[in-house]
GROMACS .gro file of C-alpha atoms in nm:
model
  432
    1UNK     CA    1  12.432  11.988   7.542
    2UNK     CA    2  12.760  11.909   7.716
    3UNK     CA    3  12.728  11.588   7.914
    4UNK     CA    4  13.003  11.574   8.164
    5UNK     CA    5  13.042  11.466   8.524
    6UNK     CA    6  13.336  11.544   8.750
    7UNK     CA    7  13.340  11.217   8.936
    8UNK     CA    8  13.587  11.355   9.188
    9UNK     CA    9  13.314  11.585   9.319
   10UNK     CA   10  13.143  11.408   9.609
   11UNK     CA   11  12.827  11.618   9.568
   12UNK     CA   12  12.777  11.503   9.206
   13UNK     CA   13  12.857  11.135   9.269
   14UNK     CA   14  12.558  10.908   9.298
   15UNK     CA   15  12.562  10.598   9.519
   16UNK     CA   16  12.618  10.281   9.325
   17UNK     CA   17  12.609   9.914   9.414
   18UNK     CA   18  12.914   9.755   9.571
   19UNK     CA   19  13.047   9.598   9.255
   20UNK     CA   20  13.416   9.659   9.286
   21UNK     CA   21  13.688   9.493   9.492
   22UNK     CA   22  13.746   9.650   9.839
   23UNK     CA   23  13.424   9.853   9.789
   24UNK     CA   24  13.609  10.107   9.579
   25UNK     CA   25  13.427  10.410   9.435
   26UNK     CA   26  13.708  10.566   9.240
   27UNK     CA   27  13.800  10.812   9.515
   28UNK     CA   28  14.155  10.683   9.566
   29UNK     CA   29  14.246  10.756   9.205
   30UNK     CA   30  14.077  11.097   9.222
   31UNK     CA   31  14.267  11.176   9.540
   32UNK     CA   32  14.595  11.083   9.372
   33UNK     CA   33  14.535  11.303   9.072
   34UNK     CA   34  14.368  11.586   9.261
   35UNK     CA   35  14.014  11.684   9.362
   36UNK     CA   36  13.772  11.695   9.074
   37UNK     CA   37  14.041  11.555   8.841
   38UNK     CA   38  13.833  11.278   8.677
   39UNK     CA   39  13.590  11.366   8.405
   40UNK     CA   40  13.320  11.131   8.270
   41UNK     CA   41  13.171  11.205   7.931
   42UNK     CA   42  13.001  11.011   7.655
   43UNK     CA   43  13.123  10.922   7.306
   44UNK     CA   44  12.852  10.886   7.046
   45UNK     CA   45  12.814  10.558   6.858
   46UNK     CA   46  12.696  10.610   6.499
   47UNK     CA   47  12.520  10.396   6.248
   48UNK     CA   48  12.765  10.401   5.956
   49UNK     CA   49  12.490  10.380   5.697
   50UNK     CA   50  12.266  10.660   5.825
   51UNK     CA   51  12.499  10.867   6.049
   52UNK     CA   52  12.233  10.840   6.324
   53UNK     CA   53  12.322  10.804   6.691
   54UNK     CA   54  12.251  10.450   6.810
   55UNK     CA   55  12.437  10.440   7.145
   56UNK     CA   56  12.693  10.592   7.372
   57UNK     CA   57  13.016  10.489   7.543
   58UNK     CA   58  13.120  10.623   7.881
   59UNK     CA   59  13.475  10.768   7.876
   60UNK     CA   60  13.683  10.873   8.182
   61UNK     CA   61  13.964  11.131   8.134
   62UNK     CA   62  14.218  11.268   8.375
   63UNK     CA   63  14.306  11.638   8.454
   64UNK     CA   64  14.276  11.869   8.157
   65UNK     CA   65  14.609  11.967   8.011
   66UNK     CA   66  14.788  11.667   8.159
   67UNK     CA   67  14.902  11.344   7.990
   68UNK     CA   68  14.621  11.170   8.182
   69UNK     CA   69  14.366  11.360   7.983
   70UNK     CA   70  14.403  11.085   7.721
   71UNK     CA   71  14.179  10.795   7.838
   72UNK     CA   72  14.425  10.529   7.715
   73UNK     CA   73  14.716  10.689   7.910
   74UNK     CA   74  14.502  10.713   8.221
   75UNK     CA   75  14.396  10.346   8.190
   76UNK     CA   76  14.755  10.227   8.134
   77UNK     CA   77  14.877  10.420   8.436
   78UNK     CA   78  14.596  10.292   8.659
   79UNK     CA   79  14.683   9.940   8.549
   80UNK     CA   80  15.053   9.985   8.627
   81UNK     CA   81  14.969  10.113   8.973
   82UNK     CA   82  14.716   9.840   9.052
   83UNK     CA   83  14.432  10.096   9.047
   84UNK     CA   84  14.219   9.954   8.765
   85UNK     CA   85  13.930   9.888   9.005
   86UNK     CA   86  13.935  10.255   9.108
   87UNK     CA   87  13.922  10.366   8.744
   88UNK     CA   88  13.645  10.118   8.669
   89UNK     CA   89  13.448  10.248   8.970
   90UNK     CA   90  13.490  10.604   8.856
   91UNK     CA   91  13.376  10.511   8.503
   92UNK     CA   92  13.080  10.316   8.643
   93UNK     CA   93  12.963  10.584   8.884
   94UNK     CA   94  13.003  10.856   8.627
   95UNK     CA   95  12.804  10.655   8.368
   96UNK     CA   96  12.523  10.575   8.608
   97UNK     CA   97  12.478  10.923   8.741
   98UNK     CA   98  12.494  11.095   8.406
   99UNK     CA   99  12.272  10.845   8.231
  100UNK     CA  100  12.019  10.910   8.508
  101UNK     CA  101  12.022  11.290   8.489
  102UNK     CA  102  12.142  11.380   8.137
  103UNK     CA  103  11.891  11.447   7.862
  104UNK     CA  104  12.003  11.156   7.644
  105UNK     CA  105  11.772  10.978   7.406
  106UNK     CA  106  11.583  10.715   7.598
  107UNK     CA  107  11.660  10.349   7.530
  108UNK     CA  108  11.993  10.382   7.362
  109UNK     CA  109  12.251  10.137   7.495
  110UNK     CA  110  12.535  10.260   7.711
  111UNK     CA  111  12.874  10.100   7.677
  112UNK     CA  112  13.079  10.083   7.996
  113UNK     CA  113  13.438   9.943   7.990
  114UNK     CA  114  13.508   9.733   8.299
  115UNK     CA  115  13.786   9.488   8.384
  116UNK     CA  116  13.614   9.168   8.497
  117UNK     CA  117  13.864   9.135   8.780
  118UNK     CA  118  13.708   9.448   8.935
  119UNK     CA  119  13.363   9.304   8.963
  120UNK     CA  120  13.262   9.133   9.289
  121UNK     CA  121  12.891   9.165   9.323
  122UNK     CA  122  12.717   9.145   8.989
  123UNK     CA  123  12.364   9.068   9.113
  124UNK     CA  124  12.331   9.424   9.241
  125UNK     CA  125  12.322   9.540   8.883
  126UNK     CA  126  11.953   9.461   8.898
  127UNK     CA  127  11.906   9.777   9.103
  128UNK     CA  128  11.986  10.007   8.814
  129UNK     CA  129  11.775  10.056   8.500
  130UNK     CA  130  11.979  10.240   8.245
  131UNK     CA  131  11.763  10.164   7.947
  132UNK     CA  132  12.004   9.896   7.828
  133UNK     CA  133  12.374   9.853   7.894
  134UNK     CA  134  12.672   9.691   7.734
  135UNK     CA  135  12.966   9.578   7.949
  136UNK     CA  136  13.289   9.612   7.755
  137UNK     CA  137  13.567   9.364   7.824
  138UNK     CA  138  13.917   9.315   7.696
  139UNK     CA  139  13.957   8.965   7.558
  140UNK     CA  140  14.283   8.903   7.739
  141UNK     CA  141  14.082   8.868   8.068
  142UNK     CA  142  13.989   8.519   7.956
  143UNK     CA  143  14.356   8.416   7.951
  144UNK     CA  144  14.431   8.581   8.290
  145UNK     CA  145  14.137   8.440   8.491
  146UNK     CA  146  13.929   8.215   8.261
  147UNK     CA  147  13.694   8.072   8.525
  148UNK     CA  148  13.617   8.415   8.665
  149UNK     CA  149  13.537   8.568   8.331
  150UNK     CA  150  13.313   8.279   8.237
  151UNK     CA  151  13.117   8.337   8.557
  152UNK     CA  152  13.099   8.714   8.495
  153UNK     CA  153  12.972   8.665   8.138
  154UNK     CA  154  12.712   8.411   8.250
  155UNK     CA  155  12.583   8.642   8.527
  156UNK     CA  156  12.568   8.945   8.289
  157UNK     CA  157  12.377   8.743   8.038
  158UNK     CA  158  12.138   8.618   8.306
  159UNK     CA  159  12.062   8.978   8.394
  160UNK     CA  160  11.986   9.052   8.031
  161UNK     CA  161  12.285   9.276   7.968
  162UNK     CA  162  12.497   9.265   7.653
  163UNK     CA  163  12.871   9.204   7.615
  164UNK     CA  164  13.122   9.379   7.395
  165UNK     CA  165  13.483   9.267   7.331
  166UNK     CA  166  13.724   9.556   7.286
  167UNK     CA  167  14.046   9.591   7.078
  168UNK     CA  168  13.978   9.297   6.846
  169UNK     CA  169  14.264   9.293   6.592
  170UNK     CA  170  14.547   9.395   6.822
  171UNK     CA  171  14.643   9.048   6.936
  172UNK     CA  172  14.578   8.720   6.756
  173UNK     CA  173  14.440   8.578   7.077
  174UNK     CA  174  14.116   8.767   7.039
  175UNK     CA  175  14.021   8.578   6.724
  176UNK     CA  176  14.023   8.233   6.894
  177UNK     CA  177  13.840   8.357   7.198
  178UNK     CA  178  13.545   8.520   7.021
  179UNK     CA  179  13.344   8.193   7.010
  180UNK     CA  180  13.389   8.141   7.380
  181UNK     CA  181  13.267   8.481   7.483
  182UNK     CA  182  13.004   8.511   7.210
  183UNK     CA  183  13.000   8.893   7.235
  184UNK     CA  184  12.702   9.090   7.121
  185UNK     CA  185  12.938   9.354   6.996
  186UNK     CA  186  13.283   9.300   6.835
  187UNK     CA  187  13.490   9.624   6.846
  188UNK     CA  188  13.756   9.647   6.580
  189UNK     CA  189  14.066   9.821   6.707
  190UNK     CA  190  14.158  10.156   6.552
  191UNK     CA  191  14.484  10.019   6.422
  192UNK     CA  192  14.302   9.813   6.163
  193UNK     CA  193  14.173  10.138   6.008
  194UNK     CA  194  14.510  10.314   6.000
  195UNK     CA  195  14.730  10.044   5.841
  196UNK     CA  196  14.740   9.906   5.493
  197UNK     CA  197  14.553   9.579   5.442
  198UNK     CA  198  14.774   9.277   5.511
  199UNK     CA  199  14.746   8.911   5.593
  200UNK     CA  200  14.664   8.970   5.955
  201UNK     CA  201  14.390   9.222   5.881
  202UNK     CA  202  14.246   8.968   5.635
  203UNK     CA  203  14.249   8.706   5.913
  204UNK     CA  204  14.062   8.944   6.139
  205UNK     CA  205  13.800   9.019   5.876
  206UNK     CA  206  13.745   8.649   5.810
  207UNK     CA  207  13.729   8.551   6.177
  208UNK     CA  208  13.486   8.833   6.260
  209UNK     CA  209  13.270   8.748   5.959
  210UNK     CA  210  13.247   8.390   6.073
  211UNK     CA  211  13.143   8.495   6.422
  212UNK     CA  212  12.881   8.738   6.289
  213UNK     CA  213  12.735   8.472   6.061
  214UNK     CA  214  12.708   8.229   6.349
  215UNK     CA  215  12.572   8.462   6.622
  216UNK     CA  216  12.449   8.780   6.464
  217UNK     CA  217  12.694   8.994   6.658
  218UNK     CA  218  12.722   9.365   6.575
  219UNK     CA  219  13.061   9.484   6.445
  220UNK     CA  220  13.178   9.820   6.565
  221UNK     CA  221  13.483  10.018   6.464
  222UNK     CA  222  13.665  10.258   6.696
  223UNK     CA  223  13.893  10.545   6.595
  224UNK     CA  224  13.697  10.665   6.294
  225UNK     CA  225  13.851  11.005   6.241
  226UNK     CA  226  13.803  11.068   5.864
  227UNK     CA  227  13.549  10.976   5.599
  228UNK     CA  228  13.801  10.744   5.446
  229UNK     CA  229  13.833  10.558   5.780
  230UNK     CA  230  13.451  10.521   5.791
  231UNK     CA  231  13.460  10.358   5.443
  232UNK     CA  232  13.737  10.123   5.554
  233UNK     CA  233  13.540  10.028   5.863
  234UNK     CA  234  13.238   9.938   5.654
  235UNK     CA  235  13.458   9.737   5.417
  236UNK     CA  236  13.573   9.539   5.715
  237UNK     CA  237  13.218   9.457   5.813
  238UNK     CA  238  13.151   9.731   6.069
  239UNK     CA  239  12.792   9.836   6.106
  240UNK     CA  240  12.845  10.105   6.367
  241UNK     CA  241  13.140  10.316   6.477
  242UNK     CA  242  13.281  10.591   6.698
  243UNK     CA  243  13.554  10.845   6.666
  244UNK     CA  244  13.634  11.215   6.631
  245UNK     CA  245  13.459  11.229   6.294
  246UNK     CA  246  13.131  11.216   6.485
  247UNK     CA  247  13.221  11.470   6.754
  248UNK     CA  248  13.438  11.512   7.059
  249UNK     CA  249  13.354  11.333   7.385
  250UNK     CA  250  13.341  11.675   7.555
  251UNK     CA  251  13.088  11.816   7.312
  252UNK     CA  252  12.786  11.603   7.277
  253UNK     CA  253  12.544  11.853   7.131
  254UNK     CA  254  12.263  11.657   6.973
  255UNK     CA  255  12.323  11.777   6.619
  256UNK     CA  256  12.276  11.436   6.456
  257UNK     CA  257  11.963  11.229   6.411
  258UNK     CA  258  11.883  10.962   6.668
  259UNK     CA  259  11.835  10.621   6.519
  260UNK     CA  260  11.678  10.305   6.651
  261UNK     CA  261  11.866  10.156   6.946
  262UNK     CA  262  12.104   9.872   6.875
  263UNK     CA  263  11.940   9.531   6.907
  264UNK     CA  264  12.132   9.220   7.009
  265UNK     CA  265  12.053   8.867   6.899
  266UNK     CA  266  12.271   8.658   7.133
  267UNK     CA  267  12.066   8.424   7.339
  268UNK     CA  268  12.028   8.539   7.698
  269UNK     CA  269  11.906   8.209   7.844
  270UNK     CA  270  12.203   7.995   7.749
  271UNK     CA  271  12.306   7.840   8.076
  272UNK     CA  272  12.657   7.792   8.205
  273UNK     CA  273  12.713   7.482   8.417
  274UNK     CA  274  13.085   7.486   8.505
  275UNK     CA  275  13.088   7.137   8.654
  276UNK     CA  276  12.942   6.973   8.341
  277UNK     CA  277  13.184   6.756   8.144
  278UNK     CA  278  13.247   6.728   7.770
  279UNK     CA  279  13.122   6.370   7.757
  280UNK     CA  280  12.798   6.452   7.931
  281UNK     CA  281  12.749   6.751   7.699
  282UNK     CA  282  12.829   6.554   7.385
  283UNK     CA  283  12.658   6.218   7.457
  284UNK     CA  284  12.306   6.360   7.475
  285UNK     CA  285  12.132   6.305   7.138
  286UNK     CA  286  12.445   6.200   6.952
  287UNK     CA  287  12.584   5.869   6.838
  288UNK     CA  288  12.812   5.715   7.097
  289UNK     CA  289  13.078   5.476   6.972
  290UNK     CA  290  13.308   5.240   7.154
  291UNK     CA  291  13.681   5.210   7.082
  292UNK     CA  292  14.011   5.115   7.231
  293UNK     CA  293  14.262   5.364   7.365
  294UNK     CA  294  14.480   5.290   7.074
  295UNK     CA  295  14.233   5.436   6.824
  296UNK     CA  296  14.154   5.735   7.042
  297UNK     CA  297  14.517   5.823   7.061
  298UNK     CA  298  14.535   5.843   6.682
  299UNK     CA  299  14.216   6.047   6.663
  300UNK     CA  300  14.359   6.285   6.925
  301UNK     CA  301  14.684   6.321   6.729
  302UNK     CA  302  14.485   6.397   6.415
  303UNK     CA  303  14.290   6.674   6.588
  304UNK     CA  304  14.614   6.820   6.718
  305UNK     CA  305  14.767   6.809   6.371
  306UNK     CA  306  14.464   6.978   6.212
  307UNK     CA  307  14.484   7.263   6.468
  308UNK     CA  308  14.860   7.304   6.409
  309UNK     CA  309  14.837   7.285   6.026
  310UNK     CA  310  14.546   7.531   6.009
  311UNK     CA  311  14.783   7.825   6.067
  312UNK     CA  312  14.511   7.986   6.273
  313UNK     CA  313  14.523   8.099   6.629
  314UNK     CA  314  14.389   7.801   6.828
  315UNK     CA  315  14.254   7.712   7.169
  316UNK     CA  316  14.360   7.360   7.275
  317UNK     CA  317  14.224   7.188   7.586
  318UNK     CA  318  14.264   6.828   7.702
  319UNK     CA  319  14.149   6.614   7.992
  320UNK     CA  320  14.381   6.321   8.059
  321UNK     CA  321  14.237   6.154   8.370
  322UNK     CA  322  14.576   6.111   8.548
  323UNK     CA  323  14.908   6.283   8.503
  324UNK     CA  324  15.062   5.948   8.401
  325UNK     CA  325  14.857   5.966   8.078
  326UNK     CA  326  15.013   6.310   7.999
  327UNK     CA  327  15.339   6.141   7.889
  328UNK     CA  328  15.659   6.322   7.802
  329UNK     CA  329  15.586   6.263   7.434
  330UNK     CA  330  15.236   6.409   7.467
  331UNK     CA  331  15.376   6.698   7.669
  332UNK     CA  332  15.626   6.776   7.393
  333UNK     CA  333  15.354   6.776   7.129
  334UNK     CA  334  15.132   7.008   7.334
  335UNK     CA  335  15.429   7.231   7.414
  336UNK     CA  336  15.496   7.283   7.042
  337UNK     CA  337  15.125   7.367   6.988
  338UNK     CA  338  15.139   7.615   7.275
  339UNK     CA  339  15.411   7.819   7.100
  340UNK     CA  340  15.152   7.974   6.870
  341UNK     CA  341  14.819   7.896   7.037
  342UNK     CA  342  14.605   8.137   7.234
  343UNK     CA  343  14.556   7.911   7.528
  344UNK     CA  344  14.658   7.551   7.590
  345UNK     CA  345  14.530   7.373   7.896
  346UNK     CA  346  14.574   7.021   8.036
  347UNK     CA  347  14.361   6.877   8.315
  348UNK     CA  348  14.432   6.563   8.515
  349UNK     CA  349  14.482   6.424   8.857
  350UNK     CA  350  14.814   6.547   9.006
  351UNK     CA  351  14.915   6.727   8.689
  352UNK     CA  352  15.030   7.052   8.847
  353UNK     CA  353  14.987   7.412   8.729
  354UNK     CA  354  15.240   7.392   8.443
  355UNK     CA  355  15.287   7.038   8.321
  356UNK     CA  356  15.493   7.168   8.028
  357UNK     CA  357  15.615   7.513   7.918
  358UNK     CA  358  15.329   7.752   7.823
  359UNK     CA  359  15.066   7.492   7.915
  360UNK     CA  360  14.812   7.580   8.185
  361UNK     CA  361  14.751   7.284   8.413
  362UNK     CA  362  14.460   7.207   8.639
  363UNK     CA  363  14.445   6.936   8.906
  364UNK     CA  364  14.122   6.745   8.915
  365UNK     CA  365  13.953   6.688   9.247
  366UNK     CA  366  13.868   6.336   9.354
  367UNK     CA  367  13.494   6.411   9.324
  368UNK     CA  368  13.524   6.557   8.975
  369UNK     CA  369  13.347   6.345   8.715
  370UNK     CA  370  13.602   6.468   8.460
  371UNK     CA  371  13.850   6.224   8.607
  372UNK     CA  372  13.667   5.948   8.423
  373UNK     CA  373  13.706   6.120   8.083
  374UNK     CA  374  13.957   6.163   7.810
  375UNK     CA  375  13.873   6.482   7.617
  376UNK     CA  376  14.035   6.688   7.346
  377UNK     CA  377  13.889   7.026   7.243
  378UNK     CA  378  14.019   7.230   6.945
  379UNK     CA  379  13.874   7.568   6.865
  380UNK     CA  380  13.989   7.811   6.596
  381UNK     CA  381  13.801   8.089   6.413
  382UNK     CA  382  13.719   7.843   6.130
  383UNK     CA  383  13.760   7.499   6.274
  384UNK     CA  384  13.614   7.324   6.579
  385UNK     CA  385  13.628   6.969   6.710
  386UNK     CA  386  13.576   6.779   7.027
  387UNK     CA  387  13.669   6.424   7.119
  388UNK     CA  388  13.483   6.331   7.438
  389UNK     CA  389  13.539   5.983   7.577
  390UNK     CA  390  13.445   5.807   7.899
  391UNK     CA  391  13.656   5.532   8.046
  392UNK     CA  392  13.473   5.198   8.085
  393UNK     CA  393  13.708   5.088   8.364
  394UNK     CA  394  13.869   4.795   8.188
  395UNK     CA  395  14.172   4.619   8.327
  396UNK     CA  396  14.446   4.460   8.124
  397UNK     CA  397  14.680   4.611   7.860
  398UNK     CA  398  14.663   4.988   7.861
  399UNK     CA  399  14.625   5.025   7.485
  400UNK     CA  400  14.329   4.786   7.485
  401UNK     CA  401  14.125   4.974   7.743
  402UNK     CA  402  13.788   5.069   7.602
  403UNK     CA  403  13.608   5.405   7.601
  404UNK     CA  404  13.269   5.519   7.490
  405UNK     CA  405  13.323   5.831   7.281
  406UNK     CA  406  13.168   6.105   7.074
  407UNK     CA  407  13.361   6.285   6.794
  408UNK     CA  408  13.194   6.611   6.675
  409UNK     CA  409  13.275   6.917   6.471
  410UNK     CA  410  12.964   7.107   6.582
  411UNK     CA  411  13.085   7.455   6.687
  412UNK     CA  412  12.817   7.509   6.950
  413UNK     CA  413  12.898   7.182   7.120
  414UNK     CA  414  13.275   7.247   7.100
  415UNK     CA  415  13.231   7.587   7.261
  416UNK     CA  416  13.026   7.443   7.543
  417UNK     CA  417  13.285   7.170   7.601
  418UNK     CA  418  13.564   7.425   7.600
  419UNK     CA  419  13.380   7.635   7.860
  420UNK     CA  420  13.336   7.336   8.086
  421UNK     CA  421  13.715   7.275   8.085
  422UNK     CA  422  13.809   7.644   8.107
  423UNK     CA  423  13.593   7.674   8.417
  424UNK     CA  424  13.842   7.440   8.593
  425UNK     CA  425  14.164   7.625   8.492
  426UNK     CA  426  14.335   7.829   8.759
  427UNK     CA  427  14.426   8.198   8.710
  428UNK     CA  428  14.733   8.281   8.511
  429UNK     CA  429  15.043   8.308   8.728
  430UNK     CA  430  15.174   8.659   8.770
  431UNK     CA  431  15.459   8.741   8.533
  432UNK     CA  432  15.331   8.515   8.256
   0.00000   0.00000   0.00000
């Protein structure tokens, strides 16, 4: 059975919810490349232990015989021309229509790659029952528009859908962001299978193993083209995989056994309250201590040093109440951390969008309860810590001002505190 849909053909395109910016349906990209130029097909996802089919991934290719026939080239070109929403819409429409009419095994999850920036109306996803779906995101979206991606992930989880993070192992950033996104599926990039083991690949294996142990995520390898690559993928912790070894995306004849559908263990009911604060999150059910600012400064410096000395890619976030507390000395310390960190953010009243080079700044509104807090959040693949303190409003010498505070190394709490601060960060400025 060849499962293919020419998404440029109006007669074969099924109506879909208005999910994409400007109400796009992929037609503009199809018009640019020529009528009937976009082809949607499915890549099989295989259980590496049994060789059974356990899912599919929707793939969009350009005109046959052209450079755009390669999905990666097509995606890169669409991105350079600002047409990623068109490509996402074509991929989405093709996946929906073919999943509805193709004779695919019922209940197997369908992976659909979408840029979160393309999505504008997620609740309409309720109108489509595809027997289980996995939205596939690139982890760099969290750096570009952190608050938006957090909302997208929360909404997808509320609808009961799963999340996959693609291309893990290409950039160090992905390792520090895994705990924030808590993906159901971690997709190892094909480059990890084609290069000799090195320190970076070891870091990837360790970070992914830690995430799997904490959440039960499924590890998937892409680009499995040989039996040796399949063995390498399993050695790196992959449970499932995809690649030319298991058949071309244009020839999906069911000549392999169908296994049990992938099951995902990530909690679906975990709420996301963007206007919560680290102190409110941390103080519930934990010991609250009282200390002067002088002690909290030293605790903060110690956390910064631990993140810097760990030689791991780190996420660093801080709430400083007012820009005056983000002193030039503090700014210099955080600037040095930002040289190797995934994302460094500072939040305060009147702080501006870039309080120091490579640091994302967020101004706090007068009504934001975070203005009463001094918070430091450090998150790496193997280390987590949060210092959450609330100002008691003392007058007198600055260093003697008192705070109630919680210091915790609980990963779940640290992740929740990080999300509450990330929700307040503005989008990345273009050109960064």
